[in-house]
Amino acid sequence: MSSTATSAPSRAPITVPHVANRKVRAGADPLVMVTAYDAPGARIASEAGVDLILVGDSVAMVVLGYDDTLQVTVADIAHHTAAVARAKPAPLIVADLPWLSYHVSVEDTVRNAATLIRAGAESVKLEGGRKRLPMIEALIDAEIPVMGHLGLTPQSVHAMGGFKVQAKSSDAAQVLIADAKALAHAGCFAIVLEGVPTEVAAMVTDAVDVPIIGIGAGHEVDGQVLVYHDVLGLEDRIAPKFVRRYADLKAASVSAIEAYAADVRTGAFPGPAESYHLSAEVAETLGLYGRDG
Ligand code: KIV
């Protein structure tokens, strides 16, 4: 194993005010967000120059093997957030509030969000529109920056009847725009917009002064987010339309482990260079001359 030492980011940490100002229509570059769930993932995202790391509840599906995001708890997200934070990445760390951690009461919401902040998050994300306003206001009142999440909200999978594109009718588009305005007005510093038609995403982006970060929402937004395992091709079972894979690390990993297994079985691994050796004197004392290694 290599050393566990972490190093400080080689660029300035990205802060909430920095993100809140990033509107493409004002001349800003689009924001780049990617999920990460552990220290190596955070280091990779940071060295790749992304703006935000999302410790998403997608950890449920891509890491923990669940079929949806409803199974993860605050303790799970705190555990993964702490691992990400230990890498001291430059991108802003956003932690997902899991399902039911912000639905029961305002007090619960603030305490659960505080657990994630104490684990190392610099902001939290929650799903839903105007019905979440009391929780959002309480969080902001407690100095916890909040990112909204509208459109296809995976924690509503049963209510939506599956992971389905949202806001396809003009009425639903109007509701979505009103929700986005309400979240921005309440003080959300950015909003993730998932699984909506490009035209609707453009209207939402026009309607608010905070950045809209899209996923399956086309290009007329203020940034994009993708799941780490999708970008790297570590997840190869499902390929949503909106995913672009930039590597095929699942296949590369299987090949690498196959090569390792073959070397172990043929005796090609470990070789002399990968083994420790006695000094000549000690080997002689032990009568080992003439033996290999
Ligand atoms: O948990 C997650 O990965 C997310 C993204 C899909 C935005 O919420």
Short mmCIF file of C-alpha atoms and ligand atoms in Angstrom, two decimals:
data_model
loop_
_atom_site.label_atom_id
_atom_site.label_comp_id
_atom_site.label_asym_id
_atom_site.label_seq_id
_atom_site.Cartn_x
_atom_site.Cartn_y
_atom_site.Cartn_z
CA MET A 1 0.00 0.00 0.00
CA SER A 2 1.12 3.52 -0.69
CA SER A 3 1.23 6.26 1.94
CA THR A 4 -2.11 7.71 3.09
CA ALA A 5 -0.79 11.30 3.21
CA THR A 6 -3.12 13.90 1.72
CA SER A 7 -1.93 17.07 0.06
CA ALA A 8 -3.49 20.51 -0.03
CA PRO A 9 -5.18 21.51 -3.30
CA SER A 10 -2.84 23.10 -5.85
CA ARG A 11 -5.51 25.70 -6.70
CA ALA A 12 -7.63 27.96 -4.54
CA PRO A 13 -10.64 26.29 -2.92
CA ILE A 14 -13.93 27.09 -4.66
CA THR A 15 -16.49 28.71 -2.39
CA VAL A 16 -20.26 29.09 -2.37
CA PRO A 17 -20.19 32.82 -3.36
CA HIS A 18 -17.89 31.91 -6.24
CA VAL A 19 -20.43 29.37 -7.53
CA ALA A 20 -23.51 31.54 -6.89
CA ASN A 21 -22.22 34.19 -9.34
CA ARG A 22 -21.61 31.84 -12.24
CA LYS A 23 -24.29 32.61 -14.84
CA VAL A 24 -23.33 31.83 -18.42
CA ARG A 25 -25.44 34.78 -19.65
CA ALA A 26 -23.17 37.04 -17.57
CA GLY A 27 -20.11 35.67 -19.40
CA ALA A 28 -19.12 32.91 -16.96
CA ASP A 29 -17.78 29.55 -18.08
CA PRO A 30 -20.22 26.68 -17.44
CA LEU A 31 -19.80 25.06 -14.03
CA VAL A 32 -18.51 21.49 -13.91
CA MET A 33 -19.76 19.18 -11.17
CA VAL A 34 -19.07 15.47 -10.77
CA THR A 35 -19.99 13.08 -8.01
CA ALA A 36 -17.34 11.48 -5.82
CA TYR A 37 -17.75 9.21 -2.83
CA ASP A 38 -14.23 8.63 -1.51
CA ALA A 39 -10.80 10.21 -1.19
CA PRO A 40 -9.31 8.85 -4.46
CA GLY A 41 -12.37 10.03 -6.39
CA ALA A 42 -12.12 13.47 -4.77
CA ARG A 43 -8.43 13.76 -5.63
CA ILE A 44 -9.12 12.78 -9.24
CA ALA A 45 -11.97 15.29 -9.52
CA SER A 46 -9.86 18.00 -7.92
CA GLU A 47 -6.82 17.38 -10.13
CA ALA A 48 -9.12 17.34 -13.18
CA GLY A 49 -10.13 20.91 -12.31
CA VAL A 50 -13.85 20.49 -11.65
CA ASP A 51 -15.71 23.21 -9.75
CA LEU A 52 -17.93 21.14 -7.49
CA ILE A 53 -17.91 17.62 -6.03
CA LEU A 54 -21.30 16.15 -5.20
CA VAL A 55 -21.34 13.42 -2.59
CA GLY A 56 -24.56 12.22 -4.17
CA ASP A 57 -27.09 9.77 -2.84
CA SER A 58 -26.37 8.03 -6.16
CA VAL A 59 -23.73 6.31 -3.99
CA ALA A 60 -26.64 3.97 -3.20
CA MET A 61 -26.81 2.72 -6.78
CA VAL A 62 -23.26 2.99 -8.12
CA VAL A 63 -21.32 1.97 -5.00
CA LEU A 64 -23.59 0.26 -2.50
CA GLY A 65 -25.53 -1.91 -4.95
CA TYR A 66 -29.08 -0.70 -4.24
CA ASP A 67 -31.70 -0.29 -7.00
CA ASP A 68 -32.61 3.30 -6.06
CA THR A 69 -31.38 6.13 -3.86
CA LEU A 70 -33.94 5.65 -1.10
CA GLN A 71 -31.83 3.26 0.95
CA VAL A 72 -29.01 5.56 2.02
CA THR A 73 -29.00 7.27 5.40
CA VAL A 74 -27.47 10.44 6.78
CA ALA A 75 -24.78 8.24 8.36
CA ASP A 76 -23.95 6.76 4.93
CA ILE A 77 -23.62 10.18 3.29
CA ALA A 78 -21.62 11.51 6.26
CA HIS A 79 -19.24 8.54 5.97
CA HIS A 80 -18.63 9.19 2.26
CA THR A 81 -18.48 12.98 2.72
CA ALA A 82 -15.78 12.60 5.36
CA ALA A 83 -13.73 10.44 2.98
CA VAL A 84 -14.06 13.07 0.24
CA ALA A 85 -13.20 15.91 2.64
CA ARG A 86 -10.05 14.14 3.88
CA ALA A 87 -8.62 14.54 0.36
CA LYS A 88 -8.88 18.34 0.86
CA PRO A 89 -10.11 18.89 -2.72
CA ALA A 90 -10.27 22.38 -4.24
CA PRO A 91 -13.84 21.92 -5.61
CA LEU A 92 -16.75 22.92 -3.39
CA ILE A 93 -18.10 19.86 -1.55
CA VAL A 94 -21.88 19.46 -1.79
CA ALA A 95 -23.46 16.59 0.18
CA ASP A 96 -26.87 15.14 -0.64
CA LEU A 97 -29.48 15.14 2.09
CA PRO A 98 -30.94 11.62 1.78
CA TRP A 99 -34.60 10.78 1.48
CA LEU A 100 -36.54 11.38 4.71
CA SER A 101 -33.72 13.41 6.27
CA TYR A 102 -35.52 16.68 5.41
CA HIS A 103 -39.15 15.63 5.12
CA VAL A 104 -40.25 15.15 8.72
CA SER A 105 -39.49 18.46 10.44
CA VAL A 106 -37.45 21.62 10.15
CA GLU A 107 -35.49 20.65 13.30
CA ASP A 108 -34.60 17.24 11.87
CA THR A 109 -33.54 18.87 8.62
CA VAL A 110 -31.13 21.29 10.28
CA ARG A 111 -29.64 18.60 12.55
CA ASN A 112 -29.18 16.18 9.63
CA ALA A 113 -27.58 18.86 7.48
CA ALA A 114 -25.31 19.81 10.39
CA THR A 115 -24.13 16.18 10.55
CA LEU A 116 -23.06 16.44 6.89
CA ILE A 117 -21.38 19.82 7.42
CA ARG A 118 -19.49 18.43 10.42
CA ALA A 119 -18.40 15.50 8.23
CA GLY A 120 -16.80 17.99 5.84
CA ALA A 121 -19.51 19.17 3.44
CA GLU A 122 -19.52 22.87 2.58
CA SER A 123 -23.14 22.84 1.42
CA VAL A 124 -26.06 20.44 1.11
CA LYS A 125 -28.43 19.54 -1.72
CA LEU A 126 -32.08 18.60 -1.36
CA GLU A 127 -34.78 17.64 -3.83
CA GLY A 128 -38.11 19.34 -4.39
CA GLY A 129 -39.81 22.64 -5.06
CA ARG A 130 -41.93 25.05 -3.05
CA LYS A 131 -43.02 22.45 -0.49
CA ARG A 132 -39.39 22.37 0.75
CA LEU A 133 -39.22 26.12 1.40
CA PRO A 134 -39.55 25.94 5.22
CA MET A 135 -36.62 23.49 5.34
CA ILE A 136 -34.52 25.51 2.91
CA GLU A 137 -35.13 28.72 4.86
CA ALA A 138 -34.20 27.07 8.16
CA LEU A 139 -30.98 25.69 6.69
CA ILE A 140 -29.97 29.05 5.26
CA ASP A 141 -30.87 30.64 8.60
CA ALA A 142 -28.44 28.19 10.20
CA GLU A 143 -25.74 29.38 7.74
CA ILE A 144 -25.85 26.14 5.75
CA PRO A 145 -25.69 26.83 2.00
CA VAL A 146 -28.35 24.94 0.04
CA MET A 147 -28.36 23.66 -3.54
CA GLY A 148 -31.82 22.83 -4.91
CA HIS A 149 -32.69 19.88 -7.17
CA LEU A 150 -35.72 20.05 -9.48
CA GLY A 151 -37.16 18.14 -12.44
CA LEU A 152 -36.54 14.40 -12.26
CA THR A 153 -35.91 14.01 -8.55
CA PRO A 154 -34.74 10.40 -7.98
CA GLN A 155 -35.98 10.31 -4.38
CA SER A 156 -39.52 10.64 -5.84
CA VAL A 157 -39.07 7.53 -8.00
CA HIS A 158 -42.25 5.88 -6.73
CA ALA A 159 -44.34 9.05 -6.88
CA MET A 160 -43.13 9.70 -10.45
CA GLY A 161 -43.75 6.08 -11.48
CA GLY A 162 -40.10 5.55 -12.44
CA PHE A 163 -37.10 7.61 -13.54
CA LYS A 164 -39.01 9.62 -16.16
CA VAL A 165 -38.33 12.88 -17.99
CA GLN A 166 -40.33 15.66 -16.28
CA ALA A 167 -41.94 18.98 -17.31
CA LYS A 168 -43.02 17.80 -20.76
CA SER A 169 -46.33 19.72 -20.71
CA SER A 170 -46.64 23.51 -20.68
CA ASP A 171 -48.39 23.41 -17.28
CA ALA A 172 -45.62 21.29 -15.77
CA ALA A 173 -43.01 23.60 -17.29
CA GLN A 174 -44.70 26.61 -15.64
CA VAL A 175 -44.77 24.81 -12.27
CA LEU A 176 -41.08 24.02 -12.65
CA ILE A 177 -40.19 27.63 -13.45
CA ALA A 178 -42.20 28.84 -10.44
CA ASP A 179 -40.41 26.30 -8.21
CA ALA A 180 -37.00 27.42 -9.48
CA LYS A 181 -37.85 31.07 -8.83
CA ALA A 182 -39.05 30.23 -5.31
CA LEU A 183 -35.87 28.28 -4.51
CA ALA A 184 -33.66 31.06 -5.85
CA HIS A 185 -35.67 33.66 -3.92
CA ALA A 186 -35.31 31.60 -0.73
CA GLY A 187 -31.52 31.74 -1.13
CA CYS A 188 -30.45 28.50 -2.82
CA PHE A 189 -27.02 29.27 -4.28
CA ALA A 190 -27.52 26.92 -7.27
CA ILE A 191 -30.07 24.44 -8.56
CA VAL A 192 -29.57 21.04 -10.17
CA LEU A 193 -32.09 20.47 -12.95
CA GLU A 194 -32.44 16.84 -13.95
CA GLY A 195 -34.27 15.06 -16.75
CA VAL A 196 -36.23 17.85 -18.45
CA PRO A 197 -36.47 18.94 -22.11
CA THR A 198 -33.70 21.26 -23.27
CA GLU A 199 -36.20 24.05 -24.09
CA VAL A 200 -37.69 23.96 -20.59
CA ALA A 201 -34.22 23.93 -18.99
CA ALA A 202 -33.34 27.04 -21.02
CA MET A 203 -36.48 28.79 -19.75
CA VAL A 204 -35.65 27.90 -16.14
CA THR A 205 -32.08 29.10 -16.63
CA ASP A 206 -33.36 32.42 -18.01
CA ALA A 207 -35.82 32.81 -15.16
CA VAL A 208 -33.37 32.81 -12.23
CA ASP A 209 -30.15 34.57 -11.24
CA VAL A 210 -28.50 31.54 -9.65
CA PRO A 211 -26.71 28.92 -11.76
CA ILE A 212 -28.73 26.00 -13.10
CA ILE A 213 -26.62 22.85 -13.25
CA GLY A 214 -28.12 20.35 -15.66
CA ILE A 215 -28.11 16.58 -15.93
CA GLY A 216 -30.18 15.32 -18.82
CA ALA A 217 -31.31 18.92 -19.29
CA GLY A 218 -29.46 19.89 -22.47
CA HIS A 219 -26.79 22.50 -22.98
CA GLU A 220 -28.64 25.81 -22.41
CA VAL A 221 -27.90 25.84 -18.69
CA ASP A 222 -25.10 27.17 -16.48
CA GLY A 223 -23.25 23.91 -15.95
CA GLN A 224 -23.39 20.15 -16.01
CA VAL A 225 -23.20 17.34 -13.47
CA LEU A 226 -22.58 13.66 -14.12
CA VAL A 227 -22.05 10.64 -11.94
CA TYR A 228 -18.36 9.68 -11.59
CA HIS A 229 -18.94 6.02 -12.43
CA ASP A 230 -20.82 7.00 -15.61
CA VAL A 231 -18.14 9.45 -16.83
CA LEU A 232 -15.40 6.88 -16.32
CA GLY A 233 -17.36 3.90 -17.62
CA LEU A 234 -17.05 2.08 -14.30
CA GLU A 235 -20.83 1.60 -14.42
CA ASP A 236 -21.65 -0.31 -17.59
CA ARG A 237 -25.01 -1.90 -16.75
CA ILE A 238 -27.26 1.03 -17.63
CA ALA A 239 -26.55 3.88 -20.02
CA PRO A 240 -29.05 6.73 -19.66
CA LYS A 241 -29.41 8.83 -22.84
CA PHE A 242 -27.79 11.86 -21.19
CA VAL A 243 -24.56 10.10 -20.17
CA ARG A 244 -21.37 10.46 -22.18
CA ARG A 245 -18.65 7.99 -21.17
CA TYR A 246 -15.16 9.46 -21.35
CA ALA A 247 -13.36 6.23 -20.48
CA ASP A 248 -14.02 2.51 -20.22
CA LEU A 249 -12.51 1.83 -16.83
CA LYS A 250 -14.76 -1.18 -16.14
CA ALA A 251 -13.30 -3.06 -19.13
CA ALA A 252 -9.78 -1.76 -18.39
CA SER A 253 -10.15 -2.89 -14.75
CA VAL A 254 -11.40 -6.36 -15.65
CA SER A 255 -8.45 -6.77 -18.08
CA ALA A 256 -5.97 -5.60 -15.45
CA ILE A 257 -7.30 -7.96 -12.76
CA GLU A 258 -7.37 -10.83 -15.31
CA ALA A 259 -3.71 -10.14 -16.14
CA TYR A 260 -2.83 -10.10 -12.42
CA ALA A 261 -4.70 -13.39 -11.86
CA ALA A 262 -2.90 -14.99 -14.81
CA ASP A 263 0.50 -13.85 -13.51
CA VAL A 264 -0.23 -15.24 -10.04
CA ARG A 265 -1.33 -18.57 -11.51
CA THR A 266 1.72 -18.92 -13.77
CA GLY A 267 4.14 -17.73 -11.09
CA ALA A 268 5.09 -14.60 -13.10
CA PHE A 269 4.04 -12.41 -10.17
CA PRO A 270 5.75 -11.44 -7.97
CA GLY A 271 9.16 -11.21 -9.67
CA PRO A 272 12.49 -10.41 -8.02
CA ALA A 273 11.91 -6.65 -8.42
CA GLU A 274 8.63 -6.92 -6.51
CA SER A 275 10.14 -8.94 -3.66
CA TYR A 276 12.29 -8.09 -0.61
CA HIS A 277 15.75 -9.64 -0.29
CA LEU A 278 18.25 -10.40 2.44
CA SER A 279 21.67 -8.81 2.26
CA ALA A 280 24.40 -11.11 0.91
CA GLU A 281 25.95 -11.37 4.39
CA VAL A 282 22.76 -12.49 6.09
CA ALA A 283 21.95 -14.85 3.23
CA GLU A 284 25.40 -16.43 3.61
CA THR A 285 25.00 -16.75 7.39
CA LEU A 286 21.72 -18.56 6.81
CA GLY A 287 23.36 -20.84 4.27
CA LEU A 288 21.10 -19.60 1.52
CA TYR A 289 23.72 -19.18 -1.23
CA GLY A 290 22.69 -20.90 -4.37
CA ARG A 291 18.99 -20.36 -3.70
CA ASP A 292 17.03 -18.04 -5.91
CA GLY A 293 15.83 -14.68 -4.56
O1 KIV B 1 -26.93 11.79 -6.34
C1 KIV B 1 -26.59 12.24 -7.45
O2 KIV B 1 -25.68 11.75 -8.11
C2 KIV B 1 -27.34 13.38 -7.96
C3 KIV B 1 -27.04 13.82 -9.36
C4 KIV B 1 -27.77 12.93 -10.30
C5 KIV B 1 -27.37 15.24 -9.58
O3 KIV B 1 -28.17 13.92 -7.30
#
